[in-house]
Short mmCIF file of C-alpha atoms (C1' of nucleotides) in Angstrom, two decimals:
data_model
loop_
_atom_site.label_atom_id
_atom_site.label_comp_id
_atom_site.label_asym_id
_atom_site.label_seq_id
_atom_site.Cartn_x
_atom_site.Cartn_y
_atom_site.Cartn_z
CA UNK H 74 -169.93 -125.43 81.91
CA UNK H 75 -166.76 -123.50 80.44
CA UNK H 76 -163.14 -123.96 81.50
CA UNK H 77 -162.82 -121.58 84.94
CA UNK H 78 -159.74 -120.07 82.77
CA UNK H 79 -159.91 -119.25 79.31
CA UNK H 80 -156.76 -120.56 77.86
CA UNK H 81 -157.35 -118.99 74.43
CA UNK H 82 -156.31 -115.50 75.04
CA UNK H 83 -153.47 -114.18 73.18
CA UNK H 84 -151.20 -114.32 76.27
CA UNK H 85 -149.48 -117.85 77.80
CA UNK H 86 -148.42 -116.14 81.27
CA UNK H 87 -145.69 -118.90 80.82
CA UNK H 88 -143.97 -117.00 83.74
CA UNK H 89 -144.43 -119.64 85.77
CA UNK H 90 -144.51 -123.08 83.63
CA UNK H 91 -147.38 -125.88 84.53
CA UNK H 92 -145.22 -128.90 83.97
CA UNK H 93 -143.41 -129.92 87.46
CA UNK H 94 -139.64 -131.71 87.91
CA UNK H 95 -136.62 -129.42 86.57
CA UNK H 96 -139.26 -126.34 85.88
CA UNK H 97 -139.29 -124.42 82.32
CA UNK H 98 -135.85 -125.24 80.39
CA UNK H 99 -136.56 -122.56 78.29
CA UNK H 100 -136.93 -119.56 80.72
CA UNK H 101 -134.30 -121.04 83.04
CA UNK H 102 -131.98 -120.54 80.22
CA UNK H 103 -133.12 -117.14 79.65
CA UNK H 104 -132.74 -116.54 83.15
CA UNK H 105 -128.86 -117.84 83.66
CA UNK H 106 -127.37 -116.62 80.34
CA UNK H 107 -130.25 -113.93 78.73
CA UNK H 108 -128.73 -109.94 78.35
CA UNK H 109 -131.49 -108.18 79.62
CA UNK H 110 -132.59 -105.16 76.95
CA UNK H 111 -134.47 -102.09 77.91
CA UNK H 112 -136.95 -100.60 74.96
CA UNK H 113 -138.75 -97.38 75.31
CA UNK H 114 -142.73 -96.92 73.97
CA UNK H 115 -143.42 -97.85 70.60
CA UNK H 116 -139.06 -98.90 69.86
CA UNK H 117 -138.69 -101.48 67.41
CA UNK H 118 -137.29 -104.42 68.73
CA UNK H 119 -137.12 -106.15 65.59
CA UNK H 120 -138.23 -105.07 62.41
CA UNK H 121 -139.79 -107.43 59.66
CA UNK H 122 -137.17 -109.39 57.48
CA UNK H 123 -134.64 -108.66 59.60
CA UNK H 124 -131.95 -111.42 60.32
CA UNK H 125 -133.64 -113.62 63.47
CA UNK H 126 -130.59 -114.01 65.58
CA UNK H 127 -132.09 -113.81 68.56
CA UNK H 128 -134.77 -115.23 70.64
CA UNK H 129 -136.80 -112.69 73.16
CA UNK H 130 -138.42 -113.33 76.59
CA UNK H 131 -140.49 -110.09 78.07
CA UNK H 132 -139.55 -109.26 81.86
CA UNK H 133 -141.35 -106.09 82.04
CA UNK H 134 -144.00 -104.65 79.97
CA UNK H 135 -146.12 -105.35 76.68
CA UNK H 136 -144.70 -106.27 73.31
CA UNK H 137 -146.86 -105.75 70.59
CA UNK H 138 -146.26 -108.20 67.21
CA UNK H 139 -146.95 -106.59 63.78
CA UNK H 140 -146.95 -105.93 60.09
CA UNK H 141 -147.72 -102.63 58.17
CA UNK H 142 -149.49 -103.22 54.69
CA UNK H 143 -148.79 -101.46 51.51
CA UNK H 144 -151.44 -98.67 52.37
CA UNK H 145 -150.99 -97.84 56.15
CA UNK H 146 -153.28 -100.43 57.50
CA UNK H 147 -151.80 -102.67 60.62
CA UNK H 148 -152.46 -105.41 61.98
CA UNK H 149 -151.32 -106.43 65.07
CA UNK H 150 -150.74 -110.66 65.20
CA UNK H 151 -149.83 -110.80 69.14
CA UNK H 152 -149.62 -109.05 72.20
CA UNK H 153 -146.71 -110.52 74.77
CA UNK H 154 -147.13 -109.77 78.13
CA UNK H 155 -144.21 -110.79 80.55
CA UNK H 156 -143.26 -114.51 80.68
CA UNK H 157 -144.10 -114.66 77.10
CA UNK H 158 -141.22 -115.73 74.76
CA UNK H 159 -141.30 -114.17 70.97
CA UNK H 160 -138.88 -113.85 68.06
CA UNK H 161 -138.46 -117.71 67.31
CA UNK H 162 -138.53 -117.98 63.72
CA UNK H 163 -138.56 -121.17 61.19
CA UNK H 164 -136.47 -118.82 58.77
CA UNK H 165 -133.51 -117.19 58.80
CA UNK H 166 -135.16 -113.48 58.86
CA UNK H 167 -138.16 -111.83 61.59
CA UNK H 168 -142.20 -112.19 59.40
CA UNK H 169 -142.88 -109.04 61.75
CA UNK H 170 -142.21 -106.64 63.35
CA UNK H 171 -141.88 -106.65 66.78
CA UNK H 172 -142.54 -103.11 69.03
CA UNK H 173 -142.54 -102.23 72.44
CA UNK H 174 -146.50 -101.17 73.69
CA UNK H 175 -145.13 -99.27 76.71
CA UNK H 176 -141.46 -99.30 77.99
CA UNK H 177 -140.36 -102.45 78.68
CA UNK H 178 -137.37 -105.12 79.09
CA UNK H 179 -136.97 -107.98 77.48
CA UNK H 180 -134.32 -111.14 77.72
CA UNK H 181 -132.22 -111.94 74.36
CA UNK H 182 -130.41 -115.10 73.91
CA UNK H 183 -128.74 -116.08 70.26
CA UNK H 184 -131.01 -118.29 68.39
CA UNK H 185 -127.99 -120.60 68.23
CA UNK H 186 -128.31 -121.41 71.98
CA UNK H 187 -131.43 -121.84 71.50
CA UNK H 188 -131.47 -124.73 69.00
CA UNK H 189 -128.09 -126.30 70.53
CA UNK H 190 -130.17 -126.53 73.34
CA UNK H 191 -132.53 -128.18 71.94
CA UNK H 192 -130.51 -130.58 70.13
CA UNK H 193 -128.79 -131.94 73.18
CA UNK H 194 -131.91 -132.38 75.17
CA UNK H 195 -135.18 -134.02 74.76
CA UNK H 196 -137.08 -132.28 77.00
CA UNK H 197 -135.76 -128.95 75.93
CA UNK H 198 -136.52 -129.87 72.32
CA UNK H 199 -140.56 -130.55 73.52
CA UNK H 200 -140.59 -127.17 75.27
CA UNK H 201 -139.38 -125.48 71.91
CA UNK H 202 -142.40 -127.48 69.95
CA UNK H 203 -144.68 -127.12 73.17
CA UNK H 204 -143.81 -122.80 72.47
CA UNK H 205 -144.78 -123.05 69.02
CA UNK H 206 -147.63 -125.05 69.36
CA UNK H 207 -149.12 -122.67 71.68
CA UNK H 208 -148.95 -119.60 69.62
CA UNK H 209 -150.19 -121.95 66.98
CA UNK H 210 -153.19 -121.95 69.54
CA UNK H 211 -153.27 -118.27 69.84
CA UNK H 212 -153.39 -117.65 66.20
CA UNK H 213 -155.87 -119.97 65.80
CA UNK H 214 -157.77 -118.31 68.70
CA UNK H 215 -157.39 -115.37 66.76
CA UNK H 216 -158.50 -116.23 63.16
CA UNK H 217 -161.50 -117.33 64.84
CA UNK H 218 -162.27 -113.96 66.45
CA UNK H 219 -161.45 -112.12 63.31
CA UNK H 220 -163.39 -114.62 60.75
CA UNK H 221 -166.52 -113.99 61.62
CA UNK H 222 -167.22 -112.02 64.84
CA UNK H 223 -169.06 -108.90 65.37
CA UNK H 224 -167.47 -105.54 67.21
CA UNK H 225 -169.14 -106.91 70.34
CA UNK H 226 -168.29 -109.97 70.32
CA UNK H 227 -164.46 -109.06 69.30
CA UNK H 228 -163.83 -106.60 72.16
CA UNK H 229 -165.71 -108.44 74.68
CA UNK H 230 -163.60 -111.58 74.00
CA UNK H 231 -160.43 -109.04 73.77
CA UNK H 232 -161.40 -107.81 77.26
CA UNK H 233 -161.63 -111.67 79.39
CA UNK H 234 -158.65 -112.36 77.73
CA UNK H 235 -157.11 -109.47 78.90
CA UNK H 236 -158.67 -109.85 82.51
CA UNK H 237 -156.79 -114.06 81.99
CA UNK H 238 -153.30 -112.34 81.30
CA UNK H 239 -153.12 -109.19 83.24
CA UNK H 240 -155.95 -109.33 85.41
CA UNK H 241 -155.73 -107.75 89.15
CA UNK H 242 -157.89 -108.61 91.77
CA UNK H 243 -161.55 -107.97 91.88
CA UNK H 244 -161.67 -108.09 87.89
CA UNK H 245 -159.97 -104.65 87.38
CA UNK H 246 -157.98 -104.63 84.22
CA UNK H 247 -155.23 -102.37 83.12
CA UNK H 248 -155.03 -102.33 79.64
CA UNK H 249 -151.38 -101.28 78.93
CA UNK H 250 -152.01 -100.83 74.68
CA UNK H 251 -153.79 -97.96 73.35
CA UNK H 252 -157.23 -98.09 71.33
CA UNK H 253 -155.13 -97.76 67.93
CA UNK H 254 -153.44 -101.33 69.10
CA UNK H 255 -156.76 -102.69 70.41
CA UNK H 256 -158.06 -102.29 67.04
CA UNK H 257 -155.63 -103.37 65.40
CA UNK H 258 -155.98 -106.69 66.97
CA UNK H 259 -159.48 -106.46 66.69
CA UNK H 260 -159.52 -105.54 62.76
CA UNK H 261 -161.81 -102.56 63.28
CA UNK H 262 -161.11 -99.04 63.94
CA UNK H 263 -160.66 -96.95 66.82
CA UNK H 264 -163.56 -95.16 66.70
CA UNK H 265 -165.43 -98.68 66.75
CA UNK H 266 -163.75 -99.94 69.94
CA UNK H 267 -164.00 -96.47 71.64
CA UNK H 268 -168.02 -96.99 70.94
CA UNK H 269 -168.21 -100.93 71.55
CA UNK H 270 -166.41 -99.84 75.11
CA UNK H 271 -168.76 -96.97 75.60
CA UNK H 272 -171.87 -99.45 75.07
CA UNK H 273 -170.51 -101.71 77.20
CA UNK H 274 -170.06 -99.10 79.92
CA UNK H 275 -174.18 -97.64 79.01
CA UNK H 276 -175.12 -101.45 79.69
CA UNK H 277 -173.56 -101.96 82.69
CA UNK H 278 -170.92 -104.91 81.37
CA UNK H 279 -168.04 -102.75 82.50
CA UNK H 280 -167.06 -99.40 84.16
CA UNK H 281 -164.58 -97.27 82.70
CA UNK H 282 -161.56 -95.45 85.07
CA UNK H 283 -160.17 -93.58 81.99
CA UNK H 284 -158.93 -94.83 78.85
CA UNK H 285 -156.73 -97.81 80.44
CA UNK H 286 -158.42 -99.22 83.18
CA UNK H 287 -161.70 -101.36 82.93
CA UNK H 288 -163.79 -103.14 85.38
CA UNK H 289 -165.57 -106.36 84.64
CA UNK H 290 -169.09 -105.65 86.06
CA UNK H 291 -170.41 -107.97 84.70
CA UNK H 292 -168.20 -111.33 83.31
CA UNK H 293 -170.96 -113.80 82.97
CA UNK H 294 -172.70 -110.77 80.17
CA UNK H 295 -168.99 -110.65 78.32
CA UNK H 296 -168.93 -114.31 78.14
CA UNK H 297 -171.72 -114.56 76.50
CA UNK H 298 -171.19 -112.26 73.79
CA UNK H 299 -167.89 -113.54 73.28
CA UNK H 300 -170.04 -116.26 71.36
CA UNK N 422 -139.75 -107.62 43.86
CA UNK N 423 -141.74 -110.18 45.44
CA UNK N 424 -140.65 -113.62 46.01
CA UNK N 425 -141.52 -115.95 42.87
CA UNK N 426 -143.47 -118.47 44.88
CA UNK N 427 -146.05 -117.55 47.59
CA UNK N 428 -144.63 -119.02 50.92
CA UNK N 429 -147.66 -118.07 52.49
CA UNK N 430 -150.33 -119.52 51.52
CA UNK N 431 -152.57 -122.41 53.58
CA UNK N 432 -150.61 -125.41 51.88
CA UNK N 433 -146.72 -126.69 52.85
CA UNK N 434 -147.00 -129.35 50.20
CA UNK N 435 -144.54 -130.79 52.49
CA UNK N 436 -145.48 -133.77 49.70
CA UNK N 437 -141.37 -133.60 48.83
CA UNK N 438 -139.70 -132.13 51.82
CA UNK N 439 -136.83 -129.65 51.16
CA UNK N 440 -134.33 -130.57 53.36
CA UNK N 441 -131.59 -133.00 52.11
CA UNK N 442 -129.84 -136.23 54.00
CA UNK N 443 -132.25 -138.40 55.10
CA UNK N 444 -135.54 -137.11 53.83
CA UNK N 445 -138.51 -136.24 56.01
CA UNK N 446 -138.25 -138.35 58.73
CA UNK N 447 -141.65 -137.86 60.12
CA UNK N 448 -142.85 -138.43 56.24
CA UNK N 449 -141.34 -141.79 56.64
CA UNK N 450 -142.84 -142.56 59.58
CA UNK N 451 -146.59 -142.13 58.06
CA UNK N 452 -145.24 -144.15 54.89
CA UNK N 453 -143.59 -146.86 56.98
CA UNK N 454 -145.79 -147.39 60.21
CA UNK N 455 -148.70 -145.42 58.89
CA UNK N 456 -152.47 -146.50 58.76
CA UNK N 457 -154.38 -145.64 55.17
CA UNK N 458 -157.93 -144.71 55.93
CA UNK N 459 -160.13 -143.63 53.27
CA UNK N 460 -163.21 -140.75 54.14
CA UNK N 461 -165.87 -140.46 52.54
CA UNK N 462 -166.70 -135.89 51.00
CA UNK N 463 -167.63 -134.57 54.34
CA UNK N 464 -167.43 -137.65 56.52
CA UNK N 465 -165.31 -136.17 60.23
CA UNK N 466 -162.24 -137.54 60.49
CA UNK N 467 -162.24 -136.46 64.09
CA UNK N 468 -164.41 -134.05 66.00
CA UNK N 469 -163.89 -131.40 68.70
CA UNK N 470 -162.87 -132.21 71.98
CA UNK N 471 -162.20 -135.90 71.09
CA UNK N 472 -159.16 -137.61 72.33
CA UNK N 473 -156.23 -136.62 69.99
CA UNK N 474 -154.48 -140.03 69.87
CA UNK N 475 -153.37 -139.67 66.04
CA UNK N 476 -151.62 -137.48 63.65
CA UNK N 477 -152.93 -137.68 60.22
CA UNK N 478 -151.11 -137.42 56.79
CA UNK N 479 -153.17 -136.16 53.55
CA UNK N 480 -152.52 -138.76 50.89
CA UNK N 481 -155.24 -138.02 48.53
CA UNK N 482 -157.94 -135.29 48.30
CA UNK N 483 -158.55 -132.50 50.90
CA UNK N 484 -159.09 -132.20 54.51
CA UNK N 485 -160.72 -128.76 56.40
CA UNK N 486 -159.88 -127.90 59.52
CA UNK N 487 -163.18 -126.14 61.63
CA UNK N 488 -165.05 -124.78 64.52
CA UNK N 489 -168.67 -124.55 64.15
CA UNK N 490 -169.84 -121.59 66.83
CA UNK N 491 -173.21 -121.49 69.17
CA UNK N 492 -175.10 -120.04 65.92
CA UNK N 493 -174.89 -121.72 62.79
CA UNK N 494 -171.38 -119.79 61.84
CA UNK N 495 -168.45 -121.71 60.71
CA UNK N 496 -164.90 -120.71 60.82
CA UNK N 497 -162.17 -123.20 58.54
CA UNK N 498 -159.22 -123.00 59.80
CA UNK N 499 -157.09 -124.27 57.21
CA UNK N 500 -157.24 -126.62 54.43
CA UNK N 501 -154.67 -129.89 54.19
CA UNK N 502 -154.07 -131.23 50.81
CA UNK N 503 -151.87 -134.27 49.92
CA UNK N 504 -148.59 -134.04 51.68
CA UNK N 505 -150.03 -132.09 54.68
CA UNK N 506 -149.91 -133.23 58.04
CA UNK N 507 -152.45 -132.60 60.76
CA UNK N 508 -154.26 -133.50 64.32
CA UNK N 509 -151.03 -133.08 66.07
CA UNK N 510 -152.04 -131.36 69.47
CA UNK N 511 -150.61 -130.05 72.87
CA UNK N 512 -153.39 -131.19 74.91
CA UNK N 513 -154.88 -134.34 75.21
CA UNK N 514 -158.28 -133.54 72.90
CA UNK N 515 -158.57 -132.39 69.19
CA UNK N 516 -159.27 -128.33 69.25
CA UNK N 517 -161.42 -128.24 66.11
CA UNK N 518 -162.72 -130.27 63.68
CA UNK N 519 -161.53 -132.09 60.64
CA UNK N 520 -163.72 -133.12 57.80
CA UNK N 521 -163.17 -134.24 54.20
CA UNK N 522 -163.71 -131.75 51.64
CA UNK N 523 -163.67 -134.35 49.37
CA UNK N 524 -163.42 -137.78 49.24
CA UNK N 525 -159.68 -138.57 50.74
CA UNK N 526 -157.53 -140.94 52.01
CA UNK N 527 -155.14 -140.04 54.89
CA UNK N 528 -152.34 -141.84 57.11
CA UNK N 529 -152.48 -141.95 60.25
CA UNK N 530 -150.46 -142.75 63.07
CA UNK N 531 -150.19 -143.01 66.76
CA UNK N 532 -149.06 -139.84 68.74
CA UNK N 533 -147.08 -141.82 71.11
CA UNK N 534 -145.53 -142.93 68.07
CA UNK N 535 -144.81 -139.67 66.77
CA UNK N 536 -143.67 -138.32 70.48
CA UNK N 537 -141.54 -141.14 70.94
CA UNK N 538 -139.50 -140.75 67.63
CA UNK N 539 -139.07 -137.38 68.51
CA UNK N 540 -137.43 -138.21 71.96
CA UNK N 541 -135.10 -140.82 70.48
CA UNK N 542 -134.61 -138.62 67.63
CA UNK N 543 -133.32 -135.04 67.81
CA UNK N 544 -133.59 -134.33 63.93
CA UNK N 545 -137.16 -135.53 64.39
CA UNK N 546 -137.88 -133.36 67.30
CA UNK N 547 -136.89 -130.09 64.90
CA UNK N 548 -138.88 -131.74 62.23
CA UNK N 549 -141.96 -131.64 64.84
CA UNK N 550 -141.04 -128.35 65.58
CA UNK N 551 -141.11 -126.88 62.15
CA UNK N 552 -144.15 -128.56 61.26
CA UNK N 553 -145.98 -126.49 64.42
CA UNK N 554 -144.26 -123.25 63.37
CA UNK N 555 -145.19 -124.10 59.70
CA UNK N 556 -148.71 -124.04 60.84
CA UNK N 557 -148.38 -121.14 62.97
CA UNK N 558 -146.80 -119.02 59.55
CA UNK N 559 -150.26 -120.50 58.18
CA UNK N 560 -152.01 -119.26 60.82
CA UNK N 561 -150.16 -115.64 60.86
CA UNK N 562 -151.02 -114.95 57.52
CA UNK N 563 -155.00 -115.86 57.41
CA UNK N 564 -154.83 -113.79 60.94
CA UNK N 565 -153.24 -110.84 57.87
CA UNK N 566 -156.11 -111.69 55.75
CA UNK N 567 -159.07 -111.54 58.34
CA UNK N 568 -157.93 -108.66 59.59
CA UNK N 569 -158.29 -105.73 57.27
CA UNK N 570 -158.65 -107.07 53.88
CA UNK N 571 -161.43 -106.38 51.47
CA UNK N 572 -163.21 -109.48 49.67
CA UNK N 573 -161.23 -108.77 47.00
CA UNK N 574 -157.92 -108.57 48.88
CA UNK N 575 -159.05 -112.10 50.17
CA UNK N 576 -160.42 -113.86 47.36
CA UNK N 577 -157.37 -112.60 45.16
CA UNK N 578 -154.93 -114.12 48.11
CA UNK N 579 -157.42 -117.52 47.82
CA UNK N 580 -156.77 -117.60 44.19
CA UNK N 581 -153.25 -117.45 44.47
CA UNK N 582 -152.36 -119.46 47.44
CA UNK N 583 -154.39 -122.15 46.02
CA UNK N 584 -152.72 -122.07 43.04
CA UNK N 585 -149.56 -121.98 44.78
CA UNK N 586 -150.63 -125.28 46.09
CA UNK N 587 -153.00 -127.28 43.80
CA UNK N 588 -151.75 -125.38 40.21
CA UNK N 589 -152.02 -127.26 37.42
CA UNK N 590 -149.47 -125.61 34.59
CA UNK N 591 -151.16 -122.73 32.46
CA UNK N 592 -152.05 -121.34 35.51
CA UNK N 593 -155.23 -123.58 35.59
CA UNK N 594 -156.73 -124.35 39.48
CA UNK N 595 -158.89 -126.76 40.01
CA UNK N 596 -160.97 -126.01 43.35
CA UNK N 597 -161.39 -128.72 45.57
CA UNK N 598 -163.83 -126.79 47.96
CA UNK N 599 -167.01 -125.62 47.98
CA UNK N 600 -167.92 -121.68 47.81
CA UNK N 601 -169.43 -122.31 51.30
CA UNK N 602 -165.78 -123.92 52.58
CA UNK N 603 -164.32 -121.02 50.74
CA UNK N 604 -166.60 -118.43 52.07
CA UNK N 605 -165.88 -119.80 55.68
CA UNK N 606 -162.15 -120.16 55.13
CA UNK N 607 -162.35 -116.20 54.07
CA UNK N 608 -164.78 -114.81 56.81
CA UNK N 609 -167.46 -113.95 54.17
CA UNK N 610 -170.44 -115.41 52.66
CA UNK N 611 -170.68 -117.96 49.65
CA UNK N 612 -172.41 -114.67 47.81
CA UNK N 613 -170.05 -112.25 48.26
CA UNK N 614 -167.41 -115.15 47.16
CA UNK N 615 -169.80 -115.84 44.11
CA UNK N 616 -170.25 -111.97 42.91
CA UNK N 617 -166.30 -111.64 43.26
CA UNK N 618 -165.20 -114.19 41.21
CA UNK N 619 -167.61 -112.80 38.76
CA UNK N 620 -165.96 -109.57 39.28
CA UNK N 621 -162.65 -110.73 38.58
CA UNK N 622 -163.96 -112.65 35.24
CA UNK N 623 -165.34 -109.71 34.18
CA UNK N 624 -162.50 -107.53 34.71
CA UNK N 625 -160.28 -110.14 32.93
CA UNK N 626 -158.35 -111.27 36.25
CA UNK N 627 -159.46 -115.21 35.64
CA UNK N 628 -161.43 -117.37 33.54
CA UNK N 629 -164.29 -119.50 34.89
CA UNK N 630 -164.99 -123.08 33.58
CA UNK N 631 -167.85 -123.98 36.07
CA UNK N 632 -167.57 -123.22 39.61
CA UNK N 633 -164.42 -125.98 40.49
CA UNK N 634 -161.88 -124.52 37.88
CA UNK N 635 -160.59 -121.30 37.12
CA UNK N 636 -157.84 -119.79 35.08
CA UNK N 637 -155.68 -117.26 36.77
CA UNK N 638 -155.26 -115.02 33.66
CA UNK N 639 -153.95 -112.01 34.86
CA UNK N 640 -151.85 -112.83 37.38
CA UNK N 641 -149.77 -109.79 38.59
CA UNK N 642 -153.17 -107.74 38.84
CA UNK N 643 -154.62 -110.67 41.35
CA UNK N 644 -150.97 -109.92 43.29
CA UNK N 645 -151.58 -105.99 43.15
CA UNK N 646 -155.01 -106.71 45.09
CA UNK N 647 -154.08 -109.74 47.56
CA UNK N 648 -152.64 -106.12 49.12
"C1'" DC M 236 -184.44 -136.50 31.45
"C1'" DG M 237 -185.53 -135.03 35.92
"C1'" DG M 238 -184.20 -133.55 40.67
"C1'" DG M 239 -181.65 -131.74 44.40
"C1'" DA M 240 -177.72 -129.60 45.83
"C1'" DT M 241 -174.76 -125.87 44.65
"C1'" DA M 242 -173.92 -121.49 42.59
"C1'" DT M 243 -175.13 -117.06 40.64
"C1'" DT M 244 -177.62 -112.82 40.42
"C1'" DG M 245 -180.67 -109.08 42.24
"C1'" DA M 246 -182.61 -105.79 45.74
"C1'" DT M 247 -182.34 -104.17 50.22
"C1'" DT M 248 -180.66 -103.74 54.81
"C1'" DG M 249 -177.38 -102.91 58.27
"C1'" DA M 250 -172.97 -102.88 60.79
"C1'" DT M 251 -168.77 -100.76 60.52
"C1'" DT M 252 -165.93 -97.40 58.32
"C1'" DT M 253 -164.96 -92.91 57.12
"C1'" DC M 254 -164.96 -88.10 57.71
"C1'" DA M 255 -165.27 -84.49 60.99
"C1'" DA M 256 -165.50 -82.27 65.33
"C1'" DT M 257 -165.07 -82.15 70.23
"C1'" DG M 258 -163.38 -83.81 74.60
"C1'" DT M 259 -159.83 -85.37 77.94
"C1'" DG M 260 -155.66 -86.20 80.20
"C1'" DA M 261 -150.67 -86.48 80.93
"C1'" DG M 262 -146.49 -84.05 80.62
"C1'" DT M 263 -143.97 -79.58 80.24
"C1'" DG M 264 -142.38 -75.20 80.91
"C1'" DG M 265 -143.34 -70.70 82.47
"C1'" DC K 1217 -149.06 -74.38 90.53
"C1'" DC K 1218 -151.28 -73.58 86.61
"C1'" DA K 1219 -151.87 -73.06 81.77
"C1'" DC K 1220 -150.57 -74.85 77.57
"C1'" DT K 1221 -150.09 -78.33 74.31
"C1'" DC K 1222 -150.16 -82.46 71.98
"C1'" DA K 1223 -151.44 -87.00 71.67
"C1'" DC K 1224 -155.14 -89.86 72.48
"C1'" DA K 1225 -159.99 -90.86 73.00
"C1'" DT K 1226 -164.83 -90.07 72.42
"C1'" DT K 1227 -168.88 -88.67 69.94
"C1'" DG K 1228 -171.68 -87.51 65.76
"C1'" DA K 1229 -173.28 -87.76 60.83
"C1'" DA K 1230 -172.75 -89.73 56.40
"C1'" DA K 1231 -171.02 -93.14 53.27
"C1'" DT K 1232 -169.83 -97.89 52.07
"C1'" DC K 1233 -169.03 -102.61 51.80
"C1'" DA K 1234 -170.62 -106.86 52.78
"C1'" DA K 1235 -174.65 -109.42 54.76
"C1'" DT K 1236 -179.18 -110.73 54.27
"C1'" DC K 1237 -183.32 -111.93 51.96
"C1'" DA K 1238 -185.10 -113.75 47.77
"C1'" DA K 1239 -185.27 -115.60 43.25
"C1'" DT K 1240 -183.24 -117.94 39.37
"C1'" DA K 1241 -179.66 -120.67 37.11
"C1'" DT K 1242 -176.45 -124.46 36.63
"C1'" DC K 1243 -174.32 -128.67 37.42
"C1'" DC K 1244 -173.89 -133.28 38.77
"C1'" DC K 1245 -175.87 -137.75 39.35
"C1'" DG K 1246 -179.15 -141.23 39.25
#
DNA sequence: CGGGATATTGATTGATTTCAATGTGAGTGG
DNA sequence: CCACTCACATTGAAATCAATCAATATCCCG
């Protein structure tokens, strides 16, 4: 018996926080004092060792999280999907770089607010830890998926995570980042997702509408190869 | 020009804590209110899904932190050595394992403790806070070196994060793992750990006294390939 | 001085990458 | 409205790196 909701996908949907009483600190103080910041497909909305003045909070659309090695390999740490807060950094400068998967808006408030915030009130200061703690949870999610998982297994887990984010009704998923990002998450190549998907499709686990929309056939087939 | 000391490896050795004032205040709280227990190489110190009612403290030896999947495969999470802290959770049950790698003694104490002090204390809630990002920077980078790294690329990054965090002067390591802790904390398997290190002894990159110590000897060629 | 776990080395297999070509679809301008 | 184009995605064949299977070596400990 597994949880009805898999909470390890790379994606919070903190739009609308669990906990009860005053509601999410955090996002109420994005709401009331956030500037609201349009970025077109594939912008930079921080780059890597940047100064980290600011803290982020996606309204609309996906931001991807990244770093470029030496050679031109990528790989992508985090996808954030409205609700999601990113840019919060122990240091004074950004680890990655942060880019906008399609066009999207996204709420800034200074870092400064941020931590004042959190110095004046408790339950402001758990939310802050309670953020971390669950991207701690998503990397973790992740180093598991990349450690030792097979193509399969990587996209099929890739795919129920994206149906627990962004999922519509009737387990029809719109994936809003091309293959390139996929597999960057994934650590494989493009051509490998393209022919995981494609097998997936032969079997029966999913249909394919074009590139960016997939249907679940069959969830209880994905789950298990998600080992 | 790369930073002098790795900042990314899988150790803190929050041992001495960097900021000034009053010291580590969560460090105190182990030392002052904190229970020793001693665990025996490979004994659990707590097991998946268990109630997380502690945070631990690494005083001596080495702790792993891993999931074991539906096969036999292993993934290791990270490794604590003395100074480390660990167990802290969101929810109410541990989310992997935690074993000994060697024999070990660690602190613990009570989460309500812990949760407590960091209502009362806002210098302690930041302190709780930076310990989850720490572990998410952890995280972040063994995401980097899963992703798209050769075993080269992540036994040279092994080398020198270890060293970063258990070297000796002379650039002498001693290994507190096993090749099959290594191999799961890398994503590969204990032979393809095995033939590298013999690689990189034959090439000249390190020296090999037995399996448990090796000599980084070429140290800027072992940076070159941790890509 | 065994003896058993741990590590190294060797030969082969296999999944994924790489290289290469073709297909498809969204947006644009004639 | 359609054709063009360019980016993106799929498909195919070959190469490669690491895994697997198998044997031997070494180290630690009693």
């Amino acid at each position: 018996m597994t949880k009805m909701i898999d909470t390890a996908g790379f994606i919070a949907s903190t739009a609308s926080p669990p906990q009860g009483g005053s509601g999410s600190g955090l996002a109420e103080l994005f709401a009331l004092s956030g500037a609201a910041m349009p970025f077109a497909r594939n912008a930079e909305i921080y780059g890597e060792d940047e100064p980290a003045d600011y803290a982020y909070r996606v309204v609309r659309g996906a931001v991807r999280i990244c770093k470029l090695l030496s050679d031109g390999r990528r790989q992508i740490e985090a996808f954030h999907l409205p609700g999601d807060i990113f840019g919060i950094e122990l240091g004074g400068s950004h680890r990655f770089t942060a880019e906008a998967v399609s066009d999207c808006v996204v709420l800034l408030v200074r870092r400064s607010a941020l931590t004042g915030f959190a110095t004046r009130d408790a339950e402001a200061a758990r939310e802050l830890w309670a953020l971390a703690t669950r991207a701690l949870e998503r990397a973790q999610e992740h180093v598991l998926l990349l450690g030792r998982k097979t193509a399969q297994e990587r996209v099929a887990s890739f795919l129920l995570d994206l149906q627990g984010a962004c999922g519509g009704r009737a387990g029809t998923v719109e994936i809003p980042m091309s293959r390139q990002d996929i597999a960057d998450y994934l650590g494989l190549t493009i051509e490998t997702v393209s022919r995981t998907m494609t097998a997936f499709e032969t079997g029966g686990l999913i249909g394919l509408r074009g590139a960016r929309q997939v249907e679940l056939r069959d969830r209880p087939a994905l789950r298990a190869l998600r080992a």
